[in-house]
XYZ file of C-alpha atoms in Angstrom:
254
model
C -8.687 -34.373 53.098
C -11.488 -31.857 53.041
C -11.378 -28.072 52.767
C -14.395 -25.849 53.416
C -14.416 -22.210 52.286
C -17.040 -19.586 53.066
C -17.162 -15.917 52.111
C -19.584 -13.200 53.151
C -19.993 -11.254 49.912
C -22.683 -8.758 50.935
C -24.086 -8.161 54.407
C -25.209 -4.709 55.466
C -27.820 -2.694 57.321
C -29.890 -0.266 55.275
C -31.849 2.587 56.878
C -33.851 5.092 54.875
C -35.769 8.255 55.619
C -37.542 10.573 53.196
C -34.460 12.463 51.973
C -31.547 10.314 53.078
C -30.259 6.760 53.158
C -27.567 5.035 55.255
C -25.870 1.703 54.549
C -23.249 0.087 56.773
C -21.520 -3.299 56.806
C -20.372 -4.810 53.516
C -22.398 -3.064 50.815
C -21.422 -2.440 47.172
C -20.601 1.189 46.380
C -20.905 1.434 42.575
C -20.164 4.931 41.338
C -19.344 4.162 37.712
C -21.356 5.398 34.732
C -19.762 3.334 31.945
C -19.978 -0.420 31.352
C -16.547 -1.963 30.697
C -14.085 0.313 32.515
C -15.067 2.492 35.483
C -12.416 5.022 36.620
C -14.954 6.549 39.064
C -15.430 3.217 40.867
C -12.649 3.763 43.397
C -14.454 1.479 45.871
C -15.577 -1.413 43.633
C -13.383 -2.180 40.628
C -15.312 -4.081 37.971
C -13.489 -7.049 36.378
C -14.947 -7.400 32.877
C -13.042 -10.689 32.407
C -14.716 -12.331 35.410
C -17.621 -13.995 33.589
C -18.683 -15.835 36.763
C -19.388 -12.634 38.728
C -20.720 -9.669 36.788
C -21.482 -7.330 39.707
C -19.381 -5.124 41.943
C -18.183 -6.884 45.107
C -19.112 -5.586 48.546
C -16.631 -3.598 50.625
C -16.211 -3.238 54.380
C -17.558 0.225 55.087
C -20.650 2.248 54.403
C -22.196 5.204 52.632
C -24.582 8.049 53.369
C -26.777 9.501 50.605
C -28.764 12.724 50.845
C -31.277 13.814 48.199
C -31.049 17.534 47.481
C -33.968 17.465 45.018
C -35.413 15.229 42.315
C -32.329 15.637 40.116
C -29.343 15.908 42.488
C -27.868 14.197 45.532
C -24.720 13.925 47.634
C -23.045 10.689 48.739
C -20.328 10.209 51.351
C -18.627 6.804 51.439
C -15.859 5.068 53.345
C -14.304 1.617 52.979
C -11.371 -0.155 54.574
C -9.409 -3.296 53.752
C -7.607 -3.538 57.088
C -4.262 -2.137 58.187
C -2.378 -3.494 55.174
C -5.032 -2.762 52.561
C -5.507 0.924 53.350
C -8.787 2.821 53.170
C -10.855 4.856 50.724
C -12.970 7.892 51.601
C -14.757 10.110 49.083
C -17.726 12.361 48.397
C -19.805 12.430 45.215
C -22.129 15.142 43.941
C -24.580 13.924 41.280
C -26.961 15.967 39.151
C -28.887 15.913 35.900
C -28.203 18.706 33.398
C -28.981 19.048 29.666
C -30.345 15.498 29.633
C -27.140 14.029 31.082
C -26.539 12.346 34.427
C -23.353 13.967 35.757
C -21.192 13.463 38.814
C -18.129 14.971 40.497
C -15.997 12.922 42.893
C -13.212 13.874 45.268
C -11.580 12.058 48.159
C -8.658 9.922 49.301
C -7.547 6.581 47.906
C -4.952 4.874 50.151
C -3.605 8.220 51.425
C -3.505 9.712 47.924
C -5.915 12.533 46.998
C -8.038 11.922 43.936
C -10.628 13.826 41.896
C -12.862 12.720 39.050
C -16.022 13.241 37.011
C -18.423 11.210 34.918
C -21.460 11.558 32.677
C -24.067 9.426 30.922
C -26.516 10.505 28.243
C -27.357 10.184 24.568
C -26.370 11.685 21.244
C -29.519 11.188 19.184
C -30.271 7.453 19.611
C -26.773 6.352 20.667
C -25.628 6.276 24.264
C -22.633 8.414 25.195
C -20.824 7.951 28.520
C -17.475 8.850 29.976
C -15.432 8.985 33.152
C -12.160 10.574 34.227
C -10.255 10.015 37.477
C -6.978 11.672 38.476
C -4.793 10.548 41.381
C -2.802 13.567 42.621
C 0.916 12.853 43.235
C 2.355 12.811 46.749
C 5.789 12.087 48.198
C 4.993 8.368 48.193
C 2.936 8.016 44.996
C 3.085 9.025 41.343
C 0.373 10.905 39.419
C -2.081 8.669 37.608
C -4.855 9.481 35.131
C -7.632 7.184 33.905
C -10.001 8.320 31.126
C -12.674 6.284 29.367
C -15.224 7.090 26.639
C -18.016 4.765 25.608
C -20.915 4.616 23.171
C -23.585 1.974 22.625
C -26.433 1.487 20.176
C -29.331 -0.938 19.770
C -30.165 -1.794 16.146
C -33.662 -2.638 14.976
C -32.869 -6.302 14.280
C -31.741 -6.905 17.864
C -28.010 -6.303 17.533
C -26.488 -4.416 20.456
C -23.061 -2.818 19.862
C -20.825 -1.202 22.468
C -17.542 0.615 21.724
C -15.161 1.869 24.394
C -11.787 3.582 24.751
C -9.569 3.602 27.848
C -6.430 5.632 28.556
C -4.349 4.955 31.664
C -1.246 7.103 32.063
C 0.883 4.504 33.879
C 0.119 1.718 31.399
C 2.768 0.108 29.219
C 3.027 1.108 25.559
C 5.564 -1.258 24.061
C 5.946 -5.021 23.583
C 6.754 -6.845 26.820
C 9.375 -9.501 27.531
C 6.929 -12.137 28.822
C 3.419 -12.651 30.178
C 4.513 -11.784 33.722
C 4.731 -8.101 32.668
C 0.985 -8.032 31.896
C -0.933 -7.764 35.179
C -4.635 -8.447 34.725
C -5.452 -8.111 38.428
C -7.573 -4.975 38.242
C -7.727 -2.127 40.768
C -8.860 1.545 40.648
C -5.388 2.473 39.376
C -4.887 -0.594 37.183
C -8.005 -0.810 35.026
C -5.778 -2.285 32.312
C -2.008 -2.892 32.268
C -1.721 -1.176 28.871
C -1.868 2.581 28.200
C -4.331 2.709 25.284
C -7.170 0.190 25.030
C -9.961 -0.189 22.478
C -12.999 -2.372 23.125
C -15.696 -3.502 20.672
C -18.550 -5.734 21.804
C -21.662 -7.012 20.037
C -24.512 -9.246 21.161
C -27.792 -10.542 19.744
C -30.606 -12.839 20.917
C -30.882 -15.288 18.004
C -33.926 -16.924 19.602
C -35.845 -16.099 22.808
C -33.729 -18.780 24.543
C -30.347 -18.474 22.792
C -28.072 -15.389 22.929
C -24.577 -14.903 21.527
C -22.004 -12.156 22.080
C -18.463 -11.295 21.035
C -16.097 -8.891 22.808
C -12.660 -7.806 21.616
C -10.053 -5.648 23.374
C -6.948 -4.380 21.569
C -4.064 -2.393 23.062
C -1.876 -0.658 20.453
C 1.822 -0.344 21.189
C 1.797 -3.454 23.340
C -0.244 -5.290 20.677
C -2.248 -7.096 23.341
C -5.403 -8.725 21.959
C -8.189 -10.270 24.043
C -11.068 -12.123 22.381
C -13.923 -13.653 24.333
C -17.098 -14.962 22.668
C -19.996 -16.041 24.884
C -23.032 -18.205 24.132
C -25.923 -18.539 26.570
C -28.938 -20.864 26.431
C -31.918 -20.796 28.777
C -32.674 -24.384 29.835
C -35.442 -23.625 32.310
C -36.742 -20.847 34.544
C -33.767 -19.400 36.473
C -31.413 -21.942 34.850
C -28.989 -20.989 32.055
C -26.035 -22.752 30.504
C -23.191 -20.504 29.303
C -20.167 -21.274 27.135
C -17.317 -18.759 27.516
C -14.073 -18.714 25.534
C -11.245 -16.301 26.393
C -8.124 -16.011 24.240
C -5.125 -13.750 24.949
C -2.450 -12.757 22.439
C 0.507 -10.406 22.799
C 3.655 -9.406 20.943
C 6.920 -10.105 22.826
C 10.243 -8.357 22.429
C 12.900 -10.309 20.562
């Protein structure tokens, strides 16, 4: 037997004038400022474990962007996943102040109001980024808070180091009974199944063609540990070979 599968990942119309831009169809709507976890990305949740697809997926909807000046703009976006998947509608105000790119977000996520903010800048030579997103409780949904802080630094010998912290208020904070209690299917509310999460990543190009990296995520309380080294070698122009290893460890209740 034979099975054929096709998927339209990104297909959209883009129209631009001097001060505004309109996209409609299935575009990506990336609003995050940080790298690993993005609470502000209520349209496109980034899966840092998906080594085969490192970008945000497209969504059925569109966005309108208006430039206020050289340092600020407003975006309105809407996306739907059909009758069962719900819809997302939000507005973002972005500006640059004190050397930082800042943004404020408010809108509706599946009939639940939400508000958030993010920033990206530097403290001396180290990058400093953060995002916060709060889902306001309703009669049918509980309050939920996601907060992430992140810093990265490039050393002179080529080492790149990135450190991140994630807090999610509805995450678990004790050892689980089995693996089924750990849901690694990410969404804007479920950036991680655990409440506190610490990430440390390092990478270095050992030669112009060979690069290695190591990322580690640890969740205290649950004692969940994720380790995933990656090695990449450039065989030819536009052709790389990558070796990825992902290991998951967790403490279980007796």
